[in-house]
mmCIF file of C-alpha atoms in Angstrom:
data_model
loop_
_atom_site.group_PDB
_atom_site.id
_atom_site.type_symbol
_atom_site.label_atom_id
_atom_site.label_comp_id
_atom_site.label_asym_id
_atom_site.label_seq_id
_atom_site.Cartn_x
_atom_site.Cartn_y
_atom_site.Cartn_z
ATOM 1 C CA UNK A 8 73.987 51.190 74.938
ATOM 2 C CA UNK A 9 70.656 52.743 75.689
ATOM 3 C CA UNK A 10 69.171 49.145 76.912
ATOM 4 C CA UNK A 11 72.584 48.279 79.085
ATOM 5 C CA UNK A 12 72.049 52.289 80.399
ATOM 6 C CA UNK A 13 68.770 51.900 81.806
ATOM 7 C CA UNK A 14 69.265 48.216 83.153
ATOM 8 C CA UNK A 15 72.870 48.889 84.871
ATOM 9 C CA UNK A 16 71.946 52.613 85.953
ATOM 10 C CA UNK A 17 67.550 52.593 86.616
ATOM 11 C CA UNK A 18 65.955 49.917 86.108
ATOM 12 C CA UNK A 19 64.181 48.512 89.210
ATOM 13 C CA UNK A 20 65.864 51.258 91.166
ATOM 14 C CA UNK A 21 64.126 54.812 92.768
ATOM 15 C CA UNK A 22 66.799 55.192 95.300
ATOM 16 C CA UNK A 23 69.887 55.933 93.273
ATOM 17 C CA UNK A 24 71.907 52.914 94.471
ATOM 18 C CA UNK A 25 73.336 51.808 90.827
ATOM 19 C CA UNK A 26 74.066 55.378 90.269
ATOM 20 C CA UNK A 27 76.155 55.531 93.015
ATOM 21 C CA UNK A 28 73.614 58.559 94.535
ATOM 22 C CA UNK A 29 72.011 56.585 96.747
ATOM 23 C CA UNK A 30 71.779 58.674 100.841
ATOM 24 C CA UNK A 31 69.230 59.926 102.986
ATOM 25 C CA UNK A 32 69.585 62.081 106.464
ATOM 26 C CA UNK A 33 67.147 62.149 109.412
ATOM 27 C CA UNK A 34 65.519 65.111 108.183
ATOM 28 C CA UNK A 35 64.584 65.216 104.805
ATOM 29 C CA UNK A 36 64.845 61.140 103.912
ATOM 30 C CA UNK A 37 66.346 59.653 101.207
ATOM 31 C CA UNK A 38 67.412 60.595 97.671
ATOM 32 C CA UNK A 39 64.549 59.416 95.152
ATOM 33 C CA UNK A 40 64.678 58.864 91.427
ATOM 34 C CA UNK A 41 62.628 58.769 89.134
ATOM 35 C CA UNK A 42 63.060 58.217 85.379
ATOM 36 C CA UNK A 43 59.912 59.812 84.011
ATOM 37 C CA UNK A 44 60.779 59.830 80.191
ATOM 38 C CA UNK A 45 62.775 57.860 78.434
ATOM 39 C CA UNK A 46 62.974 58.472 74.727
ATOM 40 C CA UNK A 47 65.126 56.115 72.188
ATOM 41 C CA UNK A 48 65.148 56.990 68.476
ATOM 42 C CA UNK A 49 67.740 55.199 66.619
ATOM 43 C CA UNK A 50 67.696 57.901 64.085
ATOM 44 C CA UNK A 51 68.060 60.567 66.266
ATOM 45 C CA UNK A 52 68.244 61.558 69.697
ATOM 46 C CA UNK A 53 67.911 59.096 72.350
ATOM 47 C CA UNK A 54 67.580 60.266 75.997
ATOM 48 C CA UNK A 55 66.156 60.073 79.836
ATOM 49 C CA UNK A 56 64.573 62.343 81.994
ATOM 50 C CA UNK A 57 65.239 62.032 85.340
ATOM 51 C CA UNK A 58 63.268 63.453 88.344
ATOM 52 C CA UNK A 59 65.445 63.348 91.267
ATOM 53 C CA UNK A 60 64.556 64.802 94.881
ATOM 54 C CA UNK A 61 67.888 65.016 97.111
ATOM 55 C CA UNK A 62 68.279 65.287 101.066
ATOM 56 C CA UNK A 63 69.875 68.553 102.858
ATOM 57 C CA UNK A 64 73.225 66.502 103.135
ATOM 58 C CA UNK A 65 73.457 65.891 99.358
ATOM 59 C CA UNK A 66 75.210 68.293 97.366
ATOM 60 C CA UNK A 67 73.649 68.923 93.991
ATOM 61 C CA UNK A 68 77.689 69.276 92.222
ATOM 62 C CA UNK A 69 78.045 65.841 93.246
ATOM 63 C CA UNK A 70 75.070 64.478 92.260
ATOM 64 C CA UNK A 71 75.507 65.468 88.715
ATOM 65 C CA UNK A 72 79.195 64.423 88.502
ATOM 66 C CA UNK A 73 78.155 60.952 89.777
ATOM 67 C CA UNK A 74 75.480 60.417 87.498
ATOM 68 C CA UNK A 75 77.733 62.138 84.303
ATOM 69 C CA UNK A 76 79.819 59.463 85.099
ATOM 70 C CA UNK A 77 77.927 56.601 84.658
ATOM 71 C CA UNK A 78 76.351 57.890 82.013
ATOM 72 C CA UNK A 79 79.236 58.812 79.696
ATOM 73 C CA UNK A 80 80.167 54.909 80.214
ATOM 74 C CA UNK A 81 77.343 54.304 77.789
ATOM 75 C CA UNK A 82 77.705 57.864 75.867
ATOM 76 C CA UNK A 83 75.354 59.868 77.106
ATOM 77 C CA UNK A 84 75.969 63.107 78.460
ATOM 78 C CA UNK A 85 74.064 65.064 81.505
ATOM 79 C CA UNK A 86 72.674 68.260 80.260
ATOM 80 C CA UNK A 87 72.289 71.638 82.354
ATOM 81 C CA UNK A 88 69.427 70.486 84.895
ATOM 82 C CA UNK A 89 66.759 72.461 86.558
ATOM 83 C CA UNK A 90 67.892 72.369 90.192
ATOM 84 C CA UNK A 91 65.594 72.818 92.851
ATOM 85 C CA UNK A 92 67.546 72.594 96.318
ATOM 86 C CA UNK A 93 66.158 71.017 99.103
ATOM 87 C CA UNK A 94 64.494 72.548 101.951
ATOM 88 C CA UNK A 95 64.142 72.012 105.751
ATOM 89 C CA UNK A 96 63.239 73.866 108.867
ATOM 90 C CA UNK A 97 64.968 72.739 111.629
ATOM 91 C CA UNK A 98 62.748 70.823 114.908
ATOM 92 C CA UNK A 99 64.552 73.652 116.968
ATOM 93 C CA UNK A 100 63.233 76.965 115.264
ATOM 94 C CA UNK A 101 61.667 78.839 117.052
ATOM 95 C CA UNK A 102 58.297 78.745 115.118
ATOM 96 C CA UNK A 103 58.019 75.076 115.297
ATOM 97 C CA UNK A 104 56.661 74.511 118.837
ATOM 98 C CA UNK A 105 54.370 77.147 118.170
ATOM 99 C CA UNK A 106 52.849 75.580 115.021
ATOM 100 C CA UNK A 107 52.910 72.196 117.012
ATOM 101 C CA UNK A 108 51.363 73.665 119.981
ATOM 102 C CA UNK A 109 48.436 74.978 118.024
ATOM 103 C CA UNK A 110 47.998 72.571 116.372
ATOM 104 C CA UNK A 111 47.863 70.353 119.341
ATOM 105 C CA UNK A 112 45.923 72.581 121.469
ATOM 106 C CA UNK A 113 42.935 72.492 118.150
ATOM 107 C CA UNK A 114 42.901 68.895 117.449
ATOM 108 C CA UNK A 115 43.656 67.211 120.883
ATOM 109 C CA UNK A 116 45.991 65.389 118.266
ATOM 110 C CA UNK A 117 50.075 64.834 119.003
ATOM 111 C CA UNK A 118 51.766 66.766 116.305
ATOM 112 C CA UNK A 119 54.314 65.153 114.066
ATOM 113 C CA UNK A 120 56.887 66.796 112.192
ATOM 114 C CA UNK A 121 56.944 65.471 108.790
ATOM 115 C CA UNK A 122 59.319 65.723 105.653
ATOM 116 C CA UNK A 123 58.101 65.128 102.114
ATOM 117 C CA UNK A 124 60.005 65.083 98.546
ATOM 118 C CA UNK A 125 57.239 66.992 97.282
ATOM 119 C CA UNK A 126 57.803 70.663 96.480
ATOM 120 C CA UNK A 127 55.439 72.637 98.724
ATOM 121 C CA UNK A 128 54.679 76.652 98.979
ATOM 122 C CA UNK A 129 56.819 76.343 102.325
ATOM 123 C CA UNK A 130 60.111 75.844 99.932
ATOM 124 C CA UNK A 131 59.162 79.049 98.560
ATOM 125 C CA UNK A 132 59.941 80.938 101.638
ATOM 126 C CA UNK A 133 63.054 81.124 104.464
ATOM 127 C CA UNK A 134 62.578 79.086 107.085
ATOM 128 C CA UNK A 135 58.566 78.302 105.612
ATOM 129 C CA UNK A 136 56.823 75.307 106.507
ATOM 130 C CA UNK A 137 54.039 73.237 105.578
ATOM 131 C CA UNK A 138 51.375 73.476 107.676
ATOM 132 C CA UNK A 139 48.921 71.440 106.255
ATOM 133 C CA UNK A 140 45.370 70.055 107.042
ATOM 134 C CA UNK A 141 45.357 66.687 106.624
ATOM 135 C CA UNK A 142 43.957 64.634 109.937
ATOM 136 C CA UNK A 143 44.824 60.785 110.819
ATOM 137 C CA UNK A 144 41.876 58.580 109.428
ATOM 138 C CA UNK A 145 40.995 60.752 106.789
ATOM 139 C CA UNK A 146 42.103 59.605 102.956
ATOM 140 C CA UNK A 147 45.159 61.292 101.459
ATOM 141 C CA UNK A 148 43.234 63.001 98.553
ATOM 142 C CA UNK A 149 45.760 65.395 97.195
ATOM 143 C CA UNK A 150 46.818 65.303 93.864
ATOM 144 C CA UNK A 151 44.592 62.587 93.035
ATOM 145 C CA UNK A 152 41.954 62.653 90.788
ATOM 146 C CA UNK A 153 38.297 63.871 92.309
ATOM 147 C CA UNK A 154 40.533 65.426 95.358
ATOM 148 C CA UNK A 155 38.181 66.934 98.323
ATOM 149 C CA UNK A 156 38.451 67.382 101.973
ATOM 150 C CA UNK A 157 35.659 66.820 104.449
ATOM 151 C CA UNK A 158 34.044 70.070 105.390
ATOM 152 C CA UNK A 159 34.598 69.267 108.899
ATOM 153 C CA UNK A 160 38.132 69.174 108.072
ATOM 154 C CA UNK A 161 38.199 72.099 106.274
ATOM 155 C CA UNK A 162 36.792 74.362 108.907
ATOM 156 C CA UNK A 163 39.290 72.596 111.919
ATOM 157 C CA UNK A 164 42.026 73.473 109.509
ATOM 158 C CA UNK A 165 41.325 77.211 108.993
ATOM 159 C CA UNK A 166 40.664 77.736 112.817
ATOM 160 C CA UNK A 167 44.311 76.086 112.875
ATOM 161 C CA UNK A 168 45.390 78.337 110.527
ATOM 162 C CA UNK A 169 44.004 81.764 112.142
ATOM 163 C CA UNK A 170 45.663 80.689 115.590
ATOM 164 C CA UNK A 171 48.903 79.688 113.971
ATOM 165 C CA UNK A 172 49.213 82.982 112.215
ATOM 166 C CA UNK A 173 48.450 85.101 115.303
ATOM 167 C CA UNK A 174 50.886 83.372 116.730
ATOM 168 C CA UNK A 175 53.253 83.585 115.164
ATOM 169 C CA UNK A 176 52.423 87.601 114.009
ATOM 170 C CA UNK A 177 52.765 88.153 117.771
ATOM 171 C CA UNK A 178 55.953 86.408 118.659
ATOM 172 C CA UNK A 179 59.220 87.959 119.726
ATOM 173 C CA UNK A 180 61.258 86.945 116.833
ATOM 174 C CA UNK A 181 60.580 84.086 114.170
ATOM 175 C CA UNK A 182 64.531 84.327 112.919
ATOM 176 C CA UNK A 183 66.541 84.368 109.609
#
């Protein structure tokens, strides 16, 4: 049962599809799953860890009883997950075209709004945001191993950074 689990329910899929999980929205992109651990012991206790990042429009109740589902068809049971909900600032808030503006006004550089399945220090707060430094052409070094920025980038980044927070300090009302 463990084998015909992970072929009919993971295997070859990050996108939740043969769970039945699979959606995405404009915002925030699609669902992605991963199945980090997967432990069989035919002694003992066999199981799966799963690592799934869900849009806004996915509701987490759902989710679960989806995946419970399919796996109590091969007797395994979904136990009490951590739940991290998803997070998204609107395009219309009325920090955004601030932060954009800044930014654009610094760099010369279009800004682009971006959404990640990452969990950043801007899920920590209401209505936070990302705001972060890297520039086209330059390497995506985060999280990898050796990671650095360019000192030229680092310095173009805090200026950012100072103008986006008085900014925003002196606007009328950022919102709830």
């Amino acid at each position: 049962s463990f084998v015909a689990c992970v072929d009919d329910s993971m295997y070859h899929d990050s996108f939740g599809r043969k769970l039945g999980v699979e959606m995405e929205d404009a915002i925030t992109g699609s669902l992605t799953i991963n199945t980090g651990i997967m432990i069989f012991d035919p002694e003992g206790e066999s199981f799966f860890h799963l690592n799934l990042r869900y849009p806004a429009c996915g509701e987490d109740a759902w989710i679960l009883r989806q995946i419970a589902e399919k796996a109590g068809r091969y007797g395994f049971i979904v136990d009490q997950p951590i739940l991290k909900k998803p997070h998204a600032v609107p395009a219309d808030h009325p920090m955004i075209p601030i932060l954009q503006r800044v930014y654009q006004e610094a760099s010369g550089l279009e800004p682009e709004l971006l959404s990640t399945g990452g969990g950043t220090y801007g899920s920590q707060i209401p209505n936070g945001v990302a705001f972060g430094p890297l520039f086209p052409g330059r390497a995506y070094m985060a999280h990898q191993p050796d990671e650095y920025m360019e000192i030229e980038d680092l310095l173009r980044a805090t200026a950012i950074y100072a103008r986006a927070i008085y900014e925003l300090a002196n606007m009328d009302e950022i919102g709830g």
